[in-house]
Amino acid sequence: MEAISKSLSLFDFQQFFPSDESCLKYLSDKKWKNGYSCHRCHKKKYCRSVKKYDRRCTACGYIESPKANTLFHHMKFSLLKAFYIVYLVSTNKRGIASTELSRKLGLRQKTCWLFKHKIMQAMASRKKYTISTDVEIMTCELGINHIVENGVKIEKKKLAVLAHERKSKGRGKTYGHKINALSAKELCKILHDHVDKSASIKTNGWPAFSALKNEYQGIQTKVQKKGKHPLVMSYRIGCGLLQWLRGIHGHAELLQYYLDEYFFRLNRSDMEGDLFFLLLDRMIKHEPRTYYDIVNFTPKALFLRNT
């Protein structure tokens, strides 16, 4: 992952984005690079508004800023600091904690935590491509949660399933899913999202995979040889994920978001372009997300919490 941190130096970033206005101009240029379309009525004609870089629809009068309807929507702190958070998150290969972002930028820890999780929304796989050749599926245990249910403290394992594309040379794409149990119902999620039904699938022999053979006929069990893991590359990736989580994110409760971040970095570790600008483009194209969207809070849960 060294290529990530060498793509854009801090000095270059400060030269590129010296002020809030430069950040706003970048958002405006990228958001409407293919032409303007009103978010409400979808008309193409616009005129200038009171604020610089805002656009007003000539048909319905809707005024839209470059931040609107993106992951920068309704921000309550400096846009330049938001760009700094994106830069620090994308260029730190081991990840960066919200407490560290808070110290560096002079923001509240909760503010940094929320915006970092918005960035992680843009890191999630868009599920546009599936693995259609050789794939390895492996389950792994990433830790234990100590939670209280009905007044009793219990231990709940953090489980994940990985799908790795096998290639003759090098490493292919890898994806991860948080699962609640090692059942066929949970394991099939990653197959439906990332694996083609015609693919040749090798597993570690967990019994639940047998129930999926009717739908995925290419599932095979790879027998473990003496002193060697049956799925070598997947095992290495799983060990790397475990060490990465232990480094900074040891108390990660929203595990899927951290899995998305890890595999977003891993799958682009050798990219020639810049991860920072790629992440900005994804955030511009992503729909807005609130705190309650991120933590999956329903109106009913919010009502029960306030009563």
Short mmCIF file of C-alpha atoms in Angstrom, two decimals:
data_model
loop_
_atom_site.label_atom_id
_atom_site.label_comp_id
_atom_site.label_asym_id
_atom_site.label_seq_id
_atom_site.Cartn_x
_atom_site.Cartn_y
_atom_site.Cartn_z
CA MET A 1 0.00 0.00 0.00
CA GLU A 2 3.03 2.33 -0.17
CA ALA A 3 1.85 3.70 -3.53
CA ILE A 4 -1.15 5.30 -1.79
CA SER A 5 0.91 7.56 0.49
CA LYS A 6 3.24 8.67 -2.34
CA SER A 7 0.51 9.80 -4.72
CA LEU A 8 -0.06 13.28 -3.23
CA SER A 9 2.21 14.98 -0.69
CA LEU A 10 0.86 17.31 1.98
CA PHE A 11 2.68 20.24 0.34
CA ASP A 12 1.01 19.47 -3.01
CA PHE A 13 -2.38 19.20 -1.32
CA GLN A 14 -1.94 22.61 0.35
CA GLN A 15 -0.94 24.14 -2.99
CA PHE A 16 -3.94 22.60 -4.72
CA PHE A 17 -6.48 23.56 -2.01
CA PRO A 18 -5.32 26.72 -0.19
CA SER A 19 -8.81 27.93 0.81
CA ASP A 20 -12.49 27.09 1.13
CA GLU A 21 -13.18 28.77 -2.22
CA SER A 22 -10.71 26.52 -4.05
CA CYS A 23 -12.46 23.46 -2.56
CA LEU A 24 -15.88 24.81 -3.56
CA LYS A 25 -14.67 25.49 -7.10
CA TYR A 26 -13.33 21.94 -7.37
CA LEU A 27 -16.70 20.51 -6.24
CA SER A 28 -18.53 22.72 -8.74
CA ASP A 29 -16.29 21.73 -11.66
CA LYS A 30 -16.53 18.02 -10.88
CA LYS A 31 -20.23 17.91 -10.02
CA TRP A 32 -21.38 19.60 -13.23
CA LYS A 33 -18.57 18.57 -15.58
CA ASN A 34 -21.08 16.75 -17.81
CA GLY A 35 -23.58 19.59 -17.75
CA TYR A 36 -26.12 20.97 -15.30
CA SER A 37 -29.38 19.17 -14.48
CA CYS A 38 -31.81 20.50 -11.88
CA HIS A 39 -32.17 18.11 -8.95
CA ARG A 40 -35.92 18.78 -8.75
CA CYS A 41 -37.28 19.24 -12.28
CA HIS A 42 -34.26 17.92 -14.26
CA LYS A 43 -34.21 20.94 -16.60
CA LYS A 44 -30.85 21.85 -18.14
CA LYS A 45 -30.87 25.66 -18.05
CA TYR A 46 -29.60 27.68 -15.09
CA CYS A 47 -28.45 31.12 -14.06
CA ARG A 48 -26.15 32.42 -11.34
CA SER A 49 -27.36 32.78 -7.79
CA VAL A 50 -26.38 35.12 -4.94
CA LYS A 51 -23.58 32.89 -3.66
CA LYS A 52 -20.63 32.17 -5.90
CA TYR A 53 -20.70 28.73 -7.58
CA ASP A 54 -24.38 28.19 -6.68
CA ARG A 55 -26.72 27.53 -9.62
CA ARG A 56 -30.38 28.52 -9.92
CA CYS A 57 -32.74 26.58 -12.17
CA THR A 58 -34.49 28.94 -14.61
CA ALA A 59 -37.57 26.68 -14.72
CA CYS A 60 -38.43 26.02 -11.05
CA GLY A 61 -36.10 28.43 -9.25
CA TYR A 62 -34.35 25.72 -7.21
CA ILE A 63 -30.95 26.91 -5.96
CA GLU A 64 -28.30 24.23 -5.61
CA SER A 65 -24.81 24.57 -4.16
CA PRO A 66 -21.87 22.34 -5.16
CA LYS A 67 -22.14 20.59 -1.76
CA ALA A 68 -25.86 19.84 -2.05
CA ASN A 69 -26.98 16.24 -2.67
CA THR A 70 -23.47 14.88 -2.07
CA LEU A 71 -21.72 13.53 1.04
CA PHE A 72 -20.74 17.16 1.78
CA HIS A 73 -24.43 18.06 2.18
CA HIS A 74 -25.38 20.15 5.27
CA MET A 75 -21.83 20.40 6.60
CA LYS A 76 -21.44 22.65 9.63
CA PHE A 77 -17.68 23.15 9.50
CA SER A 78 -15.11 24.43 7.01
CA LEU A 79 -15.05 22.73 3.61
CA LEU A 80 -11.26 22.99 3.64
CA LYS A 81 -11.14 20.97 6.87
CA ALA A 82 -13.45 18.42 5.26
CA PHE A 83 -10.98 18.07 2.38
CA TYR A 84 -8.18 17.65 4.94
CA ILE A 85 -10.11 14.77 6.54
CA VAL A 86 -10.55 13.09 3.13
CA TYR A 87 -6.83 13.57 2.46
CA LEU A 88 -5.72 12.16 5.83
CA VAL A 89 -8.08 9.19 5.61
CA SER A 90 -7.05 8.31 2.05
CA THR A 91 -3.27 8.70 2.50
CA ASN A 92 -2.82 6.92 5.84
CA LYS A 93 -2.46 3.29 4.83
CA ARG A 94 -3.02 2.08 8.41
CA GLY A 95 -6.11 4.24 8.80
CA ILE A 96 -6.59 7.19 11.13
CA ALA A 97 -8.75 7.47 14.26
CA SER A 98 -11.37 10.18 14.71
CA THR A 99 -9.58 11.29 17.90
CA GLU A 100 -6.41 11.95 15.88
CA LEU A 101 -8.40 13.90 13.28
CA SER A 102 -9.91 15.93 16.11
CA ARG A 103 -6.46 16.88 17.46
CA LYS A 104 -5.05 17.75 14.05
CA LEU A 105 -7.97 19.88 12.82
CA GLY A 106 -9.42 21.37 16.01
CA LEU A 107 -12.85 19.78 15.54
CA ARG A 108 -15.01 17.78 17.94
CA GLN A 109 -14.28 14.05 17.96
CA LYS A 110 -17.92 13.22 17.17
CA THR A 111 -17.84 15.58 14.17
CA CYS A 112 -14.73 13.85 12.83
CA TRP A 113 -16.23 10.41 13.51
CA LEU A 114 -19.39 11.22 11.56
CA PHE A 115 -17.63 12.76 8.57
CA LYS A 116 -15.11 9.90 8.47
CA HIS A 117 -17.99 7.44 8.30
CA LYS A 118 -19.47 9.46 5.45
CA ILE A 119 -16.17 9.00 3.62
CA MET A 120 -16.39 5.28 4.31
CA GLN A 121 -19.82 5.25 2.63
CA ALA A 122 -18.06 6.23 -0.60
CA MET A 123 -15.55 3.39 -0.11
CA ALA A 124 -18.22 0.69 -0.26
CA SER A 125 -18.28 -1.55 -3.31
CA ARG A 126 -20.77 -0.47 -5.95
CA LYS A 127 -21.33 -4.14 -6.89
CA LYS A 128 -20.95 -3.37 -10.59
CA TYR A 129 -18.58 -6.25 -11.32
CA THR A 130 -18.61 -9.89 -10.26
CA ILE A 131 -15.85 -12.49 -10.11
CA SER A 132 -16.49 -14.95 -12.92
CA THR A 133 -13.34 -17.12 -12.86
CA ASP A 134 -11.62 -18.65 -9.84
CA VAL A 135 -12.64 -17.46 -6.39
CA GLU A 136 -11.80 -18.43 -2.82
CA ILE A 137 -14.40 -18.01 -0.06
CA MET A 138 -13.18 -18.02 3.53
CA THR A 139 -14.82 -17.26 6.86
CA CYS A 140 -12.90 -15.54 9.64
CA GLU A 141 -13.40 -14.41 13.23
CA LEU A 142 -12.33 -10.82 13.89
CA GLY A 143 -12.91 -10.48 17.63
CA ILE A 144 -15.54 -10.57 20.34
CA ASN A 145 -18.13 -7.99 21.38
CA HIS A 146 -19.11 -7.80 25.05
CA ILE A 147 -22.73 -6.68 25.07
CA VAL A 148 -25.56 -6.64 27.61
CA GLU A 149 -28.88 -8.30 26.74
CA ASN A 150 -31.72 -8.39 29.29
CA GLY A 151 -29.30 -7.41 32.04
CA VAL A 152 -26.87 -10.24 31.26
CA LYS A 153 -23.40 -9.64 29.85
CA ILE A 154 -22.73 -11.96 26.91
CA GLU A 155 -19.98 -12.42 24.34
CA LYS A 156 -20.82 -12.10 20.66
CA LYS A 157 -18.28 -12.97 17.97
CA LYS A 158 -17.48 -10.57 15.13
CA LEU A 159 -17.63 -12.70 11.99
CA ALA A 160 -16.85 -11.93 8.35
CA VAL A 161 -16.66 -13.81 5.06
CA LEU A 162 -14.12 -12.95 2.35
CA ALA A 163 -14.27 -13.52 -1.41
CA HIS A 164 -10.90 -13.43 -3.17
CA GLU A 165 -10.30 -13.59 -6.92
CA ARG A 166 -7.49 -16.00 -7.71
CA LYS A 167 -5.07 -15.11 -10.49
CA SER A 168 -2.05 -16.95 -11.90
CA LYS A 169 0.15 -13.92 -11.18
CA GLY A 170 -0.45 -11.46 -8.41
CA ARG A 171 -3.66 -10.88 -6.48
CA GLY A 172 -7.13 -10.18 -7.79
CA LYS A 173 -10.03 -8.29 -6.25
CA THR A 174 -11.09 -9.11 -2.69
CA TYR A 175 -14.37 -8.27 -0.94
CA GLY A 176 -15.59 -8.70 2.62
CA HIS A 177 -18.99 -8.96 4.28
CA LYS A 178 -19.94 -8.82 7.95
CA ILE A 179 -22.12 -11.80 8.90
CA ASN A 180 -24.11 -12.57 12.02
CA ALA A 181 -23.67 -16.35 11.88
CA LEU A 182 -21.90 -19.03 9.87
CA SER A 183 -25.11 -20.14 8.22
CA ALA A 184 -25.85 -20.63 4.53
CA LYS A 185 -28.32 -17.72 4.65
CA GLU A 186 -25.57 -15.35 5.80
CA LEU A 187 -22.77 -16.77 3.64
CA CYS A 188 -24.77 -16.45 0.44
CA LYS A 189 -24.81 -12.63 0.72
CA ILE A 190 -21.25 -12.23 -0.52
CA LEU A 191 -21.86 -14.73 -3.32
CA HIS A 192 -24.93 -12.84 -4.55
CA ASP A 193 -23.09 -9.49 -4.47
CA HIS A 194 -19.67 -10.36 -5.86
CA VAL A 195 -19.53 -13.85 -7.41
CA ASP A 196 -20.90 -15.04 -10.75
CA LYS A 197 -22.85 -18.30 -10.68
CA SER A 198 -20.55 -19.80 -13.31
CA ALA A 199 -17.39 -19.20 -11.24
CA SER A 200 -15.21 -21.96 -9.83
CA ILE A 201 -15.46 -21.53 -6.04
CA LYS A 202 -13.09 -23.07 -3.51
CA THR A 203 -14.01 -23.10 0.19
CA ASN A 204 -12.42 -24.29 3.41
CA GLY A 205 -14.99 -27.04 3.88
CA TRP A 206 -17.42 -25.33 6.26
CA PRO A 207 -20.65 -27.44 6.12
CA ALA A 208 -22.94 -24.48 5.39
CA PHE A 209 -21.39 -24.07 1.94
CA SER A 210 -22.87 -27.44 0.90
CA ALA A 211 -26.38 -25.96 1.05
CA LEU A 212 -25.40 -23.44 -1.65
CA LYS A 213 -24.30 -26.00 -4.24
CA ASN A 214 -27.71 -26.05 -5.94
CA GLU A 215 -27.34 -22.37 -6.84
CA TYR A 216 -23.53 -22.27 -7.21
CA GLN A 217 -22.55 -25.57 -8.76
CA GLY A 218 -18.87 -24.64 -8.93
CA ILE A 219 -18.41 -24.84 -5.12
CA GLN A 220 -15.59 -27.19 -4.14
CA THR A 221 -13.97 -28.05 -0.82
CA LYS A 222 -10.21 -27.59 -0.74
CA VAL A 223 -8.58 -30.15 1.56
CA GLN A 224 -6.01 -28.86 4.01
CA LYS A 225 -2.51 -30.24 3.53
CA LYS A 226 -0.22 -30.90 6.44
CA GLY A 227 1.10 -27.61 7.84
CA LYS A 228 -0.47 -25.51 5.07
CA HIS A 229 -3.74 -23.59 4.95
CA PRO A 230 -6.02 -24.72 2.08
CA LEU A 231 -6.70 -21.13 0.95
CA VAL A 232 -3.27 -19.52 1.24
CA MET A 233 -3.89 -16.06 -0.24
CA SER A 234 -7.28 -15.64 1.46
CA TYR A 235 -5.71 -16.64 4.77
CA ARG A 236 -2.99 -14.00 4.34
CA ILE A 237 -5.56 -11.34 3.50
CA GLY A 238 -7.65 -12.34 6.54
CA CYS A 239 -4.59 -12.06 8.81
CA GLY A 240 -3.79 -8.64 7.35
CA LEU A 241 -7.36 -7.49 7.96
CA LEU A 242 -7.24 -8.67 11.57
CA GLN A 243 -3.97 -6.82 12.25
CA TRP A 244 -5.31 -3.66 10.56
CA LEU A 245 -8.41 -3.68 12.74
CA ARG A 246 -6.37 -4.23 15.89
CA GLY A 247 -4.09 -1.30 15.06
CA ILE A 248 -6.56 1.60 15.29
CA HIS A 249 -10.06 0.22 14.89
CA GLY A 250 -10.06 -2.34 17.69
CA HIS A 251 -13.46 -1.17 18.97
CA ALA A 252 -15.13 -0.87 15.56
CA GLU A 253 -18.83 -1.45 16.12
CA LEU A 254 -20.02 -0.71 12.58
CA LEU A 255 -17.82 -3.47 11.22
CA GLN A 256 -19.05 -3.46 7.62
CA TYR A 257 -17.86 0.11 7.08
CA TYR A 258 -14.37 -0.80 8.24
CA LEU A 259 -14.36 -3.84 5.97
CA ASP A 260 -15.34 -1.56 3.07
CA GLU A 261 -12.47 0.79 3.92
CA TYR A 262 -9.89 -1.99 4.16
CA PHE A 263 -10.80 -3.66 0.87
CA PHE A 264 -11.18 -0.31 -0.91
CA ARG A 265 -7.53 0.37 -0.01
CA LEU A 266 -6.38 -3.18 -0.73
CA ASN A 267 -7.99 -3.40 -4.17
CA ARG A 268 -6.38 -0.08 -5.17
CA SER A 269 -2.98 -0.50 -3.54
CA ASP A 270 -1.19 -0.54 -6.90
CA MET A 271 -3.26 2.08 -8.70
CA GLU A 272 -1.33 4.71 -10.63
CA GLY A 273 -3.84 7.50 -10.07
CA ASP A 274 -4.49 9.25 -6.81
CA LEU A 275 -6.76 7.66 -4.24
CA PHE A 276 -7.61 11.06 -2.76
CA PHE A 277 -9.14 12.42 -5.98
CA LEU A 278 -10.90 9.12 -6.67
CA LEU A 279 -12.48 9.30 -3.23
CA LEU A 280 -13.58 12.91 -3.75
CA ASP A 281 -15.28 11.94 -7.02
CA ARG A 282 -17.12 9.08 -5.30
CA MET A 283 -18.29 11.41 -2.52
CA ILE A 284 -19.64 13.90 -5.06
CA LYS A 285 -21.65 11.17 -6.82
CA HIS A 286 -22.92 9.61 -3.57
CA GLU A 287 -26.30 10.57 -2.11
CA PRO A 288 -26.31 12.46 1.25
CA ARG A 289 -26.10 10.40 4.44
CA THR A 290 -27.11 11.45 7.95
CA TYR A 291 -26.01 10.06 11.31
CA TYR A 292 -29.20 8.00 11.57
CA ASP A 293 -28.63 6.57 8.08
CA ILE A 294 -25.14 5.45 9.04
CA VAL A 295 -26.05 3.79 12.34
CA ASN A 296 -29.28 2.34 10.83
CA PHE A 297 -31.52 4.12 13.30
CA THR A 298 -35.22 3.74 12.46
CA PRO A 299 -37.87 6.30 13.55
CA LYS A 300 -39.26 3.66 15.92
CA ALA A 301 -35.85 3.14 17.54
CA LEU A 302 -35.43 6.92 17.89
CA PHE A 303 -38.85 7.19 19.58
CA LEU A 304 -38.01 4.37 22.04
CA ARG A 305 -34.68 6.01 22.84
CA ASN A 306 -36.34 9.34 23.68
CA THR A 307 -39.06 7.80 25.87
#
